[in-house]
Amino acid sequence: MNSPFVKNIPLLDVNRGNAPLREEFIEALTRVVDSGRFLFGPDVQQLERSVAERCGVEHAIACASGSDALLLALLALDIGDYDEVIVPSFTFFATASAVTRVGATPVFVDIEPATFNLDPACVKAAITPRTKAIIPVHLFGQCADMSSIMSLGLEHNIPVIEDAAQAIDAKHGGAAAGSMGAIGCFSFYPTKNLGGMGDGGLLTTNDPKLAERLRLFAAHGMNPRYHHKVIGINSRLDTLQAAVLNVKLKHLQEWSAARTTNALRYHEGLAANHDLGLPIALQGNEHVWNQYTVRVPNGQRNAVKQRLTEAGVGCEIYYPIPLHQQECYRSLGYRTGSLPETERAAAEVLSLPIFPELTAEEQYVVIERLEEALAPRRAAAA
Ligand SMILES: *Cc1c(COP(=O)(O)O)cnc(C)c1O
């Protein structure tokens, strides 16, 4: 094997990103400890203002997680029993579970193979009189085809909720992820591009009435104190998390740029390899590369993943089982083959390390070891 001096390369190394900011974190956290304002402290408001400004929206509402953000969006839009919500099946579970949790039915539709995002033609075909929302997911850091999806929403008077958990700072036609639909949902889970030291989430909207409802539902539906207007939940962002996120937010732009540089390096290094499908950023999209996800066709993906792991390269399958094929959704009655592009993606995808601090040298090693994993006999014979 070449490059014996580079050892294991992790899929993600949060410590490399956090270590240089250690002193700043301690200062910010100490301020919160001393203030005693562990909830609704000034850091929470500062984070809300900063994210609203970055996204170009009027309102941002912090909450406890990205999953809660999705749930709150559906509650605020009054979606519940007998309603249908169109979602991709090729996404993280929370996109659909929030729909089921409010009593509505997720309607799973297929994706565009080039971007892994909702196919607008499939969305259109799935609209019924019961459709009460569409939730496009900006998967892996690239916006879904929001121009087409927003037109469908407008035409049929259906609100669009953006699942922007993986796509903070991504753009579509110049508009930021989370600023195009009625509501945008973000996550600060540690693996996201803006990751906290625990759970966190945030909602964006331009509609002042929706903003008020989102805050109401996140606070037990209570306003004023001990007067409950609706059945809400308890979903708050800790001031400690907000303090950490405010420190990190200042670096988000440079981190996204580093991810883009890394993506270009993989493109160049892997372009000649015809055993692989490479991810692309569509024209008009600013991709923020939460994941760099290749396709390994011909049933070879699991073997390649195993060899790459054994060679010390962290890699992961996002996502191995589409949601329409999950045990908990069996009762919805989707058959194998009903969402062919989703099922093919689940069988082919493999995400490689792309975190901002990954070095060029490490990437060359990833490329080399991936090529060996793709053609082990060829490499052994050489
Ligand atoms: C991470 C993620 C969520 C959930 O966010 P949490 O903060 O982990 O609850 C929802 N949707 C997508 C697409 C995600 O990647």
mmCIF file of C-alpha atoms and ligand atoms in Angstrom:
data_model
loop_
_atom_site.group_PDB
_atom_site.id
_atom_site.type_symbol
_atom_site.label_atom_id
_atom_site.label_comp_id
_atom_site.label_asym_id
_atom_site.label_seq_id
_atom_site.Cartn_x
_atom_site.Cartn_y
_atom_site.Cartn_z
ATOM 1 C CA MET A 1 0.000 0.000 0.000
ATOM 2 C CA ASN A 2 1.213 3.517 -0.772
ATOM 3 C CA SER A 3 1.420 6.411 1.691
ATOM 4 C CA PRO A 4 2.131 4.288 4.746
ATOM 5 C CA PHE A 5 2.661 7.436 6.821
ATOM 6 C CA VAL A 6 -0.958 8.496 6.773
ATOM 7 C CA LYS A 7 -2.849 6.289 9.156
ATOM 8 C CA ASN A 8 -6.574 6.285 9.661
ATOM 9 C CA ILE A 9 -8.679 9.004 8.098
ATOM 10 C CA PRO A 10 -11.946 9.597 9.919
ATOM 11 C CA LEU A 11 -15.203 10.401 8.153
ATOM 12 C CA LEU A 12 -15.501 13.407 10.432
ATOM 13 C CA ASP A 13 -13.194 14.818 13.090
ATOM 14 C CA VAL A 14 -15.114 17.381 15.135
ATOM 15 C CA ASN A 15 -12.138 17.964 17.407
ATOM 16 C CA ARG A 16 -10.022 19.363 14.586
ATOM 17 C CA GLY A 17 -12.633 22.047 13.983
ATOM 18 C CA ASN A 18 -13.219 22.796 17.647
ATOM 19 C CA ALA A 19 -9.674 22.679 19.050
ATOM 20 C CA PRO A 20 -8.520 26.080 17.677
ATOM 21 C CA LEU A 21 -11.629 27.702 19.213
ATOM 22 C CA ARG A 22 -11.208 26.158 22.660
ATOM 23 C CA GLU A 23 -10.385 29.416 24.457
ATOM 24 C CA GLU A 24 -13.283 31.227 22.794
ATOM 25 C CA PHE A 25 -15.677 28.437 23.768
ATOM 26 C CA ILE A 26 -14.530 28.536 27.376
ATOM 27 C CA GLU A 27 -14.955 32.304 27.499
ATOM 28 C CA ALA A 28 -18.423 32.163 25.956
ATOM 29 C CA LEU A 29 -19.535 29.266 28.154
ATOM 30 C CA THR A 30 -18.151 30.941 31.267
ATOM 31 C CA ARG A 31 -20.215 34.019 30.472
ATOM 32 C CA VAL A 32 -23.352 31.869 30.382
ATOM 33 C CA VAL A 33 -22.421 30.022 33.582
ATOM 34 C CA ASP A 34 -21.910 33.335 35.372
ATOM 35 C CA SER A 35 -25.093 34.869 33.956
ATOM 36 C CA GLY A 36 -27.333 32.090 35.268
ATOM 37 C CA ARG A 37 -29.577 32.576 32.208
ATOM 38 C CA PHE A 38 -29.528 29.010 30.948
ATOM 39 C CA LEU A 39 -32.651 29.432 28.833
ATOM 40 C CA PHE A 40 -33.597 32.477 26.704
ATOM 41 C CA GLY A 41 -30.225 34.065 27.422
ATOM 42 C CA PRO A 42 -28.846 36.791 25.137
ATOM 43 C CA ASP A 43 -26.811 34.258 23.136
ATOM 44 C CA VAL A 44 -30.042 32.658 21.922
ATOM 45 C CA GLN A 45 -31.353 35.964 20.579
ATOM 46 C CA GLN A 46 -27.992 36.750 19.036
ATOM 47 C CA LEU A 47 -27.949 33.397 17.236
ATOM 48 C CA GLU A 48 -31.506 33.931 15.976
ATOM 49 C CA ARG A 49 -30.596 37.359 14.612
ATOM 50 C CA SER A 50 -27.387 36.127 12.994
ATOM 51 C CA VAL A 51 -29.002 33.164 11.259
ATOM 52 C CA ALA A 52 -31.973 35.267 10.109
ATOM 53 C CA GLU A 53 -29.572 37.763 8.596
ATOM 54 C CA ARG A 54 -27.459 35.121 6.843
ATOM 55 C CA CYS A 55 -30.563 33.525 5.379
ATOM 56 C CA GLY A 56 -32.125 36.844 4.439
ATOM 57 C CA VAL A 57 -35.320 36.133 6.400
ATOM 58 C CA GLU A 58 -37.292 38.224 8.863
ATOM 59 C CA HIS A 59 -37.634 35.706 11.688
ATOM 60 C CA ALA A 60 -35.599 32.917 13.235
ATOM 61 C CA ILE A 61 -36.806 30.836 16.169
ATOM 62 C CA ALA A 62 -34.373 28.572 18.005
ATOM 63 C CA CYS A 63 -35.569 25.183 19.233
ATOM 64 C CA ALA A 64 -34.184 21.971 20.695
ATOM 65 C CA SER A 65 -33.340 20.024 17.521
ATOM 66 C CA GLY A 66 -33.829 19.745 13.789
ATOM 67 C CA SER A 67 -36.414 17.038 14.407
ATOM 68 C CA ASP A 68 -38.369 19.402 16.656
ATOM 69 C CA ALA A 69 -38.089 22.137 14.023
ATOM 70 C CA LEU A 70 -39.888 19.879 11.514
ATOM 71 C CA LEU A 71 -42.529 18.940 14.065
ATOM 72 C CA LEU A 72 -43.091 22.593 15.037
ATOM 73 C CA ALA A 73 -43.394 23.631 11.376
ATOM 74 C CA LEU A 74 -46.177 21.089 10.827
ATOM 75 C CA LEU A 75 -47.934 22.080 14.082
ATOM 76 C CA ALA A 76 -47.766 25.779 13.229
ATOM 77 C CA LEU A 77 -49.293 25.075 9.806
ATOM 78 C CA ASP A 78 -52.127 23.167 11.496
ATOM 79 C CA ILE A 79 -51.341 19.901 9.741
ATOM 80 C CA GLY A 80 -52.806 16.793 11.339
ATOM 81 C CA ASP A 81 -55.275 13.932 10.947
ATOM 82 C CA TYR A 82 -56.304 13.011 7.380
ATOM 83 C CA ASP A 83 -53.717 15.346 5.865
ATOM 84 C CA GLU A 84 -51.014 14.212 3.478
ATOM 85 C CA VAL A 85 -47.502 15.609 3.335
ATOM 86 C CA ILE A 86 -45.200 14.922 0.392
ATOM 87 C CA VAL A 87 -41.675 13.941 1.484
ATOM 88 C CA PRO A 88 -38.699 12.173 -0.031
ATOM 89 C CA SER A 89 -38.049 8.613 1.081
ATOM 90 C CA PHE A 90 -34.295 9.075 0.623
ATOM 91 C CA THR A 91 -33.648 11.218 3.707
ATOM 92 C CA PHE A 92 -33.089 11.012 7.435
ATOM 93 C CA PHE A 93 -36.030 9.532 9.332
ATOM 94 C CA ALA A 94 -37.059 12.795 11.063
ATOM 95 C CA THR A 95 -38.359 14.309 7.819
ATOM 96 C CA ALA A 96 -41.145 11.731 7.739
ATOM 97 C CA SER A 97 -41.589 10.882 11.422
ATOM 98 C CA ALA A 98 -42.602 14.483 12.173
ATOM 99 C CA VAL A 99 -45.451 14.067 9.677
ATOM 100 C CA THR A 100 -46.634 10.837 11.286
ATOM 101 C CA ARG A 101 -46.215 12.339 14.764
ATOM 102 C CA VAL A 102 -48.811 15.070 14.032
ATOM 103 C CA GLY A 103 -51.253 12.449 12.756
ATOM 104 C CA ALA A 104 -50.782 13.102 9.034
ATOM 105 C CA THR A 105 -49.577 10.653 6.386
ATOM 106 C CA PRO A 106 -46.203 10.949 4.682
ATOM 107 C CA VAL A 107 -46.492 10.470 0.922
ATOM 108 C CA PHE A 108 -43.103 9.256 -0.249
ATOM 109 C CA VAL A 109 -41.937 10.340 -3.680
ATOM 110 C CA ASP A 110 -38.866 9.580 -5.746
ATOM 111 C CA ILE A 111 -35.691 11.616 -6.257
ATOM 112 C CA GLU A 112 -33.646 12.972 -9.144
ATOM 113 C CA PRO A 113 -30.637 10.687 -9.534
ATOM 114 C CA ALA A 114 -28.180 13.532 -10.193
ATOM 115 C CA THR A 115 -28.827 15.367 -6.910
ATOM 116 C CA PHE A 116 -30.572 12.794 -4.663
ATOM 117 C CA ASN A 117 -33.249 15.473 -4.102
ATOM 118 C CA LEU A 118 -37.030 15.424 -4.645
ATOM 119 C CA ASP A 119 -38.059 15.036 -8.273
ATOM 120 C CA PRO A 120 -40.613 17.831 -8.971
ATOM 121 C CA ALA A 121 -42.404 15.679 -11.562
ATOM 122 C CA CYS A 122 -42.976 13.018 -8.899
ATOM 123 C CA VAL A 123 -44.128 15.682 -6.442
ATOM 124 C CA LYS A 124 -46.633 16.936 -8.993
ATOM 125 C CA ALA A 125 -47.981 13.437 -9.611
ATOM 126 C CA ALA A 126 -48.432 12.874 -5.856
ATOM 127 C CA ILE A 127 -50.535 15.980 -5.141
ATOM 128 C CA THR A 128 -54.114 15.249 -4.048
ATOM 129 C CA PRO A 129 -56.826 17.420 -2.458
ATOM 130 C CA ARG A 130 -55.506 16.203 0.912
ATOM 131 C CA THR A 131 -51.938 17.388 0.347
ATOM 132 C CA LYS A 132 -51.264 19.989 3.022
ATOM 133 C CA ALA A 133 -47.502 20.487 2.707
ATOM 134 C CA ILE A 134 -44.435 19.532 0.689
ATOM 135 C CA ILE A 135 -41.132 18.974 2.506
ATOM 136 C CA PRO A 136 -38.146 19.076 0.158
ATOM 137 C CA VAL A 137 -34.878 18.078 1.836
ATOM 138 C CA HIS A 138 -31.692 19.831 0.743
ATOM 139 C CA LEU A 139 -29.760 16.595 0.963
ATOM 140 C CA PHE A 140 -25.999 16.482 1.510
ATOM 141 C CA GLY A 141 -25.800 20.299 1.323
ATOM 142 C CA GLN A 142 -27.416 20.994 -2.047
ATOM 143 C CA CYS A 143 -30.801 22.681 -2.422
ATOM 144 C CA ALA A 144 -33.630 20.732 -3.984
ATOM 145 C CA ASP A 145 -35.180 22.155 -7.171
ATOM 146 C CA MET A 146 -36.969 24.877 -5.217
ATOM 147 C CA SER A 147 -37.940 26.882 -8.313
ATOM 148 C CA SER A 148 -40.118 24.007 -9.553
ATOM 149 C CA ILE A 149 -41.310 22.940 -6.111
ATOM 150 C CA MET A 150 -42.307 26.490 -5.106
ATOM 151 C CA SER A 151 -44.245 26.885 -8.388
ATOM 152 C CA LEU A 152 -46.166 23.692 -7.642
ATOM 153 C CA GLY A 153 -46.827 24.914 -4.104
ATOM 154 C CA LEU A 154 -48.105 28.253 -5.354
ATOM 155 C CA GLU A 155 -50.237 26.704 -8.089
ATOM 156 C CA HIS A 156 -51.933 24.297 -5.655
ATOM 157 C CA ASN A 157 -51.812 26.575 -2.612
ATOM 158 C CA ILE A 158 -49.689 24.112 -0.643
ATOM 159 C CA PRO A 159 -47.063 25.441 1.796
ATOM 160 C CA VAL A 160 -43.486 24.254 1.360
ATOM 161 C CA ILE A 161 -41.391 23.409 4.444
ATOM 162 C CA GLU A 162 -37.673 23.245 3.726
ATOM 163 C CA ASP A 163 -35.703 20.582 5.565
ATOM 164 C CA ALA A 164 -32.426 22.518 5.506
ATOM 165 C CA ALA A 165 -30.807 20.467 8.298
ATOM 166 C CA GLN A 166 -27.822 19.635 6.079
ATOM 167 C CA ALA A 167 -27.727 22.846 4.111
ATOM 168 C CA ILE A 168 -27.110 25.973 6.170
ATOM 169 C CA ASP A 169 -25.675 28.633 3.808
ATOM 170 C CA ALA A 170 -26.520 26.649 0.658
ATOM 171 C CA LYS A 171 -28.162 28.703 -2.109
ATOM 172 C CA HIS A 172 -30.540 28.133 -5.002
ATOM 173 C CA GLY A 173 -30.696 30.871 -7.623
ATOM 174 C CA GLY A 174 -29.092 33.203 -5.080
ATOM 175 C CA ALA A 175 -31.678 32.494 -2.364
ATOM 176 C CA ALA A 176 -30.526 30.868 0.873
ATOM 177 C CA ALA A 177 -31.721 27.477 2.028
ATOM 178 C CA GLY A 178 -34.519 28.098 4.508
ATOM 179 C CA SER A 179 -35.594 31.394 2.906
ATOM 180 C CA MET A 180 -37.681 30.105 0.002
ATOM 181 C CA GLY A 181 -40.467 28.053 1.552
ATOM 182 C CA ALA A 182 -43.019 29.101 4.163
ATOM 183 C CA ILE A 183 -40.734 27.722 6.884
ATOM 184 C CA GLY A 184 -37.117 26.535 6.938
ATOM 185 C CA CYS A 185 -35.867 23.910 9.413
ATOM 186 C CA PHE A 186 -32.237 23.708 10.572
ATOM 187 C CA SER A 187 -30.308 21.352 12.820
ATOM 188 C CA PHE A 188 -27.182 21.979 14.889
ATOM 189 C CA TYR A 189 -26.478 18.281 15.492
ATOM 190 C CA PRO A 190 -22.690 17.935 15.756
ATOM 191 C CA THR A 191 -22.244 16.434 12.254
ATOM 192 C CA LYS A 192 -24.040 19.296 10.472
ATOM 193 C CA ASN A 193 -22.089 22.116 8.847
ATOM 194 C CA LEU A 194 -22.834 24.303 11.870
ATOM 195 C CA GLY A 195 -22.696 21.757 14.667
ATOM 196 C CA GLY A 196 -23.137 22.430 18.372
ATOM 197 C CA MET A 197 -21.929 20.436 21.358
ATOM 198 C CA GLY A 198 -25.180 18.542 21.618
ATOM 199 C CA ASP A 199 -28.623 19.004 20.129
ATOM 200 C CA GLY A 200 -30.052 22.180 18.693
ATOM 201 C CA GLY A 201 -32.347 23.441 15.960
ATOM 202 C CA LEU A 202 -33.835 26.549 14.436
ATOM 203 C CA LEU A 203 -36.747 27.666 12.270
ATOM 204 C CA THR A 204 -36.822 30.474 9.721
ATOM 205 C CA THR A 205 -39.776 32.305 8.191
ATOM 206 C CA ASN A 206 -40.721 35.626 6.636
ATOM 207 C CA ASP A 207 -44.290 35.436 7.916
ATOM 208 C CA PRO A 208 -44.743 37.244 11.269
ATOM 209 C CA LYS A 209 -47.907 35.256 12.105
ATOM 210 C CA LEU A 210 -46.126 31.955 11.485
ATOM 211 C CA ALA A 211 -43.156 33.146 13.531
ATOM 212 C CA GLU A 212 -45.491 33.861 16.431
ATOM 213 C CA ARG A 213 -47.175 30.464 16.090
ATOM 214 C CA LEU A 214 -43.818 28.675 15.947
ATOM 215 C CA ARG A 215 -42.767 30.358 19.202
ATOM 216 C CA LEU A 216 -46.137 29.555 20.735
ATOM 217 C CA PHE A 217 -45.936 25.838 19.824
ATOM 218 C CA ALA A 218 -42.315 25.633 21.050
ATOM 219 C CA ALA A 219 -43.430 26.941 24.473
ATOM 220 C CA HIS A 220 -46.303 24.586 25.395
ATOM 221 C CA GLY A 221 -48.707 26.781 23.454
ATOM 222 C CA MET A 222 -48.522 29.109 26.410
ATOM 223 C CA ASN A 223 -49.069 32.864 26.159
ATOM 224 C CA PRO A 224 -49.346 34.619 28.524
ATOM 225 C CA ARG A 225 -47.957 32.503 31.345
ATOM 226 C CA TYR A 226 -50.210 29.550 32.278
ATOM 227 C CA HIS A 227 -52.679 30.389 29.529
ATOM 228 C CA HIS A 228 -52.453 27.599 26.939
ATOM 229 C CA LYS A 229 -53.884 28.497 23.547
ATOM 230 C CA VAL A 230 -52.847 25.326 21.719
ATOM 231 C CA ILE A 231 -51.226 21.990 22.615
ATOM 232 C CA GLY A 232 -47.598 22.760 22.045
ATOM 233 C CA ILE A 233 -44.389 21.048 23.056
ATOM 234 C CA ASN A 234 -41.361 22.072 25.073
ATOM 235 C CA SER A 235 -38.564 22.830 22.634
ATOM 236 C CA ARG A 236 -35.865 25.327 23.564
ATOM 237 C CA LEU A 237 -32.251 25.829 22.611
ATOM 238 C CA ASP A 238 -29.960 25.965 25.667
ATOM 239 C CA THR A 239 -28.096 29.235 26.054
ATOM 240 C CA LEU A 240 -24.908 27.148 26.395
ATOM 241 C CA GLN A 241 -25.485 25.692 22.917
ATOM 242 C CA ALA A 242 -26.263 29.107 21.464
ATOM 243 C CA ALA A 243 -23.021 30.464 22.938
ATOM 244 C CA VAL A 244 -21.039 27.685 21.238
ATOM 245 C CA LEU A 245 -22.881 28.222 17.954
ATOM 246 C CA ASN A 246 -22.237 31.982 18.022
ATOM 247 C CA VAL A 247 -18.515 31.278 18.265
ATOM 248 C CA LYS A 248 -18.669 28.800 15.389
ATOM 249 C CA LEU A 249 -20.949 30.854 13.141
ATOM 250 C CA LYS A 250 -18.121 33.334 12.517
ATOM 251 C CA HIS A 251 -16.206 30.542 10.776
ATOM 252 C CA LEU A 252 -19.012 28.940 8.811
ATOM 253 C CA GLN A 253 -18.212 30.707 5.559
ATOM 254 C CA GLU A 254 -14.554 29.640 5.572
ATOM 255 C CA TRP A 255 -15.589 26.085 6.507
ATOM 256 C CA SER A 256 -18.054 25.907 3.620
ATOM 257 C CA ALA A 257 -15.302 27.188 1.299
ATOM 258 C CA ALA A 258 -12.944 24.476 2.609
ATOM 259 C CA ARG A 259 -15.603 21.808 1.992
ATOM 260 C CA THR A 260 -16.003 23.104 -1.574
ATOM 261 C CA THR A 261 -12.231 22.966 -2.129
ATOM 262 C CA ASN A 262 -12.232 19.390 -0.865
ATOM 263 C CA ALA A 263 -15.110 18.481 -3.184
ATOM 264 C CA LEU A 264 -13.179 19.888 -6.160
ATOM 265 C CA ARG A 265 -10.121 17.879 -5.167
ATOM 266 C CA TYR A 266 -12.179 14.671 -5.143
ATOM 267 C CA HIS A 267 -13.751 15.595 -8.500
ATOM 268 C CA GLU A 268 -10.336 16.006 -10.054
ATOM 269 C CA GLY A 269 -8.850 12.940 -8.418
ATOM 270 C CA LEU A 270 -11.754 10.646 -9.190
ATOM 271 C CA ALA A 271 -13.016 11.986 -12.540
ATOM 272 C CA ALA A 272 -11.171 9.343 -14.571
ATOM 273 C CA ASN A 273 -12.583 6.475 -12.544
ATOM 274 C CA HIS A 274 -15.433 4.936 -14.498
ATOM 275 C CA ASP A 275 -16.399 2.564 -11.697
ATOM 276 C CA LEU A 276 -17.793 5.501 -9.718
ATOM 277 C CA GLY A 277 -20.592 8.062 -10.009
ATOM 278 C CA LEU A 278 -19.544 11.438 -8.655
ATOM 279 C CA PRO A 279 -21.839 13.990 -7.014
ATOM 280 C CA ILE A 280 -22.480 17.216 -8.895
ATOM 281 C CA ALA A 281 -23.528 20.720 -7.961
ATOM 282 C CA LEU A 282 -26.177 21.867 -10.422
ATOM 283 C CA GLN A 283 -25.819 25.234 -12.120
ATOM 284 C CA GLY A 284 -27.470 27.902 -9.982
ATOM 285 C CA ASN A 285 -26.888 25.959 -6.766
ATOM 286 C CA GLU A 286 -24.284 26.789 -4.146
ATOM 287 C CA HIS A 287 -23.547 23.407 -2.622
ATOM 288 C CA VAL A 288 -22.162 23.369 0.942
ATOM 289 C CA TRP A 289 -21.052 19.719 0.859
ATOM 290 C CA ASN A 290 -22.280 18.392 4.179
ATOM 291 C CA GLN A 291 -21.495 15.038 2.540
ATOM 292 C CA TYR A 292 -19.481 14.012 -0.504
ATOM 293 C CA THR A 293 -21.495 11.047 -1.699
ATOM 294 C CA VAL A 294 -20.353 8.849 -4.569
ATOM 295 C CA ARG A 295 -22.181 6.002 -6.238
ATOM 296 C CA VAL A 296 -20.662 2.539 -6.450
ATOM 297 C CA PRO A 297 -22.837 0.669 -8.970
ATOM 298 C CA ASN A 298 -23.174 -3.010 -9.898
ATOM 299 C CA GLY A 299 -23.800 -4.333 -6.406
ATOM 300 C CA GLN A 300 -20.236 -3.547 -5.330
ATOM 301 C CA ARG A 301 -20.994 -0.846 -2.750
ATOM 302 C CA ASN A 302 -21.003 -2.950 0.438
ATOM 303 C CA ALA A 303 -17.792 -4.740 -0.509
ATOM 304 C CA VAL A 304 -16.099 -1.440 -1.374
ATOM 305 C CA LYS A 305 -17.238 0.084 1.888
ATOM 306 C CA GLN A 306 -15.827 -2.854 3.829
ATOM 307 C CA ARG A 307 -12.460 -2.714 2.042
ATOM 308 C CA LEU A 308 -12.219 1.035 2.470
ATOM 309 C CA THR A 309 -13.016 0.746 6.176
ATOM 310 C CA GLU A 310 -10.386 -1.973 6.556
ATOM 311 C CA ALA A 311 -7.908 0.335 4.809
ATOM 312 C CA GLY A 312 -8.518 2.915 7.542
ATOM 313 C CA VAL A 313 -10.781 5.338 5.657
ATOM 314 C CA GLY A 314 -13.956 6.383 7.431
ATOM 315 C CA CYS A 315 -16.994 6.143 5.152
ATOM 316 C CA GLU A 316 -20.712 5.754 5.694
ATOM 317 C CA ILE A 317 -23.939 4.957 3.914
ATOM 318 C CA TYR A 318 -26.485 7.773 4.035
ATOM 319 C CA TYR A 319 -29.033 6.177 3.820
ATOM 320 C CA PRO A 320 -29.061 2.391 3.555
ATOM 321 C CA ILE A 321 -32.817 1.781 3.888
ATOM 322 C CA PRO A 322 -35.304 4.169 2.246
ATOM 323 C CA LEU A 323 -38.076 5.313 4.549
ATOM 324 C CA HIS A 324 -40.850 3.698 2.479
ATOM 325 C CA GLN A 325 -39.145 0.352 3.161
ATOM 326 C CA GLN A 326 -38.774 0.831 6.927
ATOM 327 C CA GLU A 327 -40.587 -1.586 9.183
ATOM 328 C CA CYS A 328 -42.519 1.215 10.885
ATOM 329 C CA TYR A 329 -43.937 2.347 7.529
ATOM 330 C CA ARG A 330 -44.830 -1.123 6.243
ATOM 331 C CA SER A 331 -48.514 -0.425 6.841
ATOM 332 C CA LEU A 332 -48.397 2.343 4.225
ATOM 333 C CA GLY A 333 -48.094 -0.407 1.627
ATOM 334 C CA TYR A 334 -45.202 0.714 -0.580
ATOM 335 C CA ARG A 335 -43.859 -2.156 -2.666
ATOM 336 C CA THR A 336 -40.244 -2.813 -3.540
ATOM 337 C CA GLY A 337 -39.622 -1.040 -6.827
ATOM 338 C CA SER A 338 -42.202 1.686 -6.163
ATOM 339 C CA LEU A 339 -39.501 4.374 -5.847
ATOM 340 C CA PRO A 340 -36.795 3.048 -8.177
ATOM 341 C CA GLU A 341 -34.299 5.941 -8.009
ATOM 342 C CA THR A 342 -34.543 6.026 -4.221
ATOM 343 C CA GLU A 343 -33.946 2.289 -3.971
ATOM 344 C CA ARG A 344 -31.032 2.442 -6.426
ATOM 345 C CA ALA A 345 -29.452 5.323 -4.482
ATOM 346 C CA ALA A 346 -29.763 3.412 -1.206
ATOM 347 C CA ALA A 347 -27.923 0.490 -2.829
ATOM 348 C CA GLU A 348 -25.160 2.596 -4.409
ATOM 349 C CA VAL A 349 -24.261 5.550 -2.184
ATOM 350 C CA LEU A 350 -21.118 5.902 -0.124
ATOM 351 C CA SER A 351 -20.102 9.111 1.666
ATOM 352 C CA LEU A 352 -16.407 9.982 1.967
ATOM 353 C CA PRO A 353 -14.599 12.266 4.440
ATOM 354 C CA ILE A 354 -15.048 15.932 3.441
ATOM 355 C CA PHE A 355 -14.869 17.874 6.716
ATOM 356 C CA PRO A 356 -13.194 21.320 6.389
ATOM 357 C CA GLU A 357 -9.936 20.439 8.179
ATOM 358 C CA LEU A 358 -9.268 17.339 6.044
ATOM 359 C CA THR A 359 -5.850 17.839 4.414
ATOM 360 C CA ALA A 360 -5.009 17.481 0.729
ATOM 361 C CA GLU A 361 -2.588 14.694 1.612
ATOM 362 C CA GLU A 362 -5.323 12.791 3.398
ATOM 363 C CA GLN A 363 -7.610 13.239 0.410
ATOM 364 C CA TYR A 364 -5.009 11.788 -1.962
ATOM 365 C CA VAL A 365 -4.814 8.807 0.373
ATOM 366 C CA VAL A 366 -8.611 8.461 0.382
ATOM 367 C CA ILE A 367 -8.588 8.541 -3.433
ATOM 368 C CA GLU A 368 -5.806 5.964 -3.636
ATOM 369 C CA ARG A 369 -7.399 3.601 -1.119
ATOM 370 C CA LEU A 370 -10.806 4.007 -2.752
ATOM 371 C CA GLU A 371 -9.323 3.026 -6.120
ATOM 372 C CA GLU A 372 -7.758 -0.023 -4.510
ATOM 373 C CA ALA A 373 -11.060 -0.887 -2.858
ATOM 374 C CA LEU A 374 -12.842 -0.600 -6.229
ATOM 375 C CA ALA A 375 -10.393 -2.879 -8.069
ATOM 376 C CA PRO A 376 -8.657 -5.041 -5.484
ATOM 377 C CA ARG A 377 -7.479 -7.686 -7.974
ATOM 378 C CA ARG A 378 -6.092 -5.137 -10.375
ATOM 379 C CA ALA A 379 -4.233 -3.435 -7.525
ATOM 380 C CA ALA A 380 -2.909 -6.760 -6.217
ATOM 381 C CA ALA A 381 -1.682 -7.781 -9.696
ATOM 382 C CA ALA A 382 0.062 -4.450 -10.293
HETATM 383 C C1 LIG B 1 -30.071 15.856 10.993
HETATM 384 C C2 LIG B 1 -31.300 15.885 10.209
HETATM 385 C C3 LIG B 1 -32.553 16.088 10.802
HETATM 386 C C4 LIG B 1 -32.778 16.071 12.295
HETATM 387 O O1 LIG B 1 -32.024 16.957 13.009
HETATM 388 P P1 LIG B 1 -31.721 16.660 14.582
HETATM 389 O O2 LIG B 1 -31.155 17.950 15.049
HETATM 390 O O3 LIG B 1 -30.752 15.529 14.629
HETATM 391 O O4 LIG B 1 -33.002 16.338 15.230
HETATM 392 C C5 LIG B 1 -33.656 16.209 9.979
HETATM 393 N N1 LIG B 1 -33.550 16.114 8.652
HETATM 394 C C6 LIG B 1 -32.373 15.884 8.040
HETATM 395 C C7 LIG B 1 -32.324 15.816 6.565
HETATM 396 C C8 LIG B 1 -31.213 15.752 8.797
HETATM 397 O O5 LIG B 1 -30.053 15.520 8.188
#
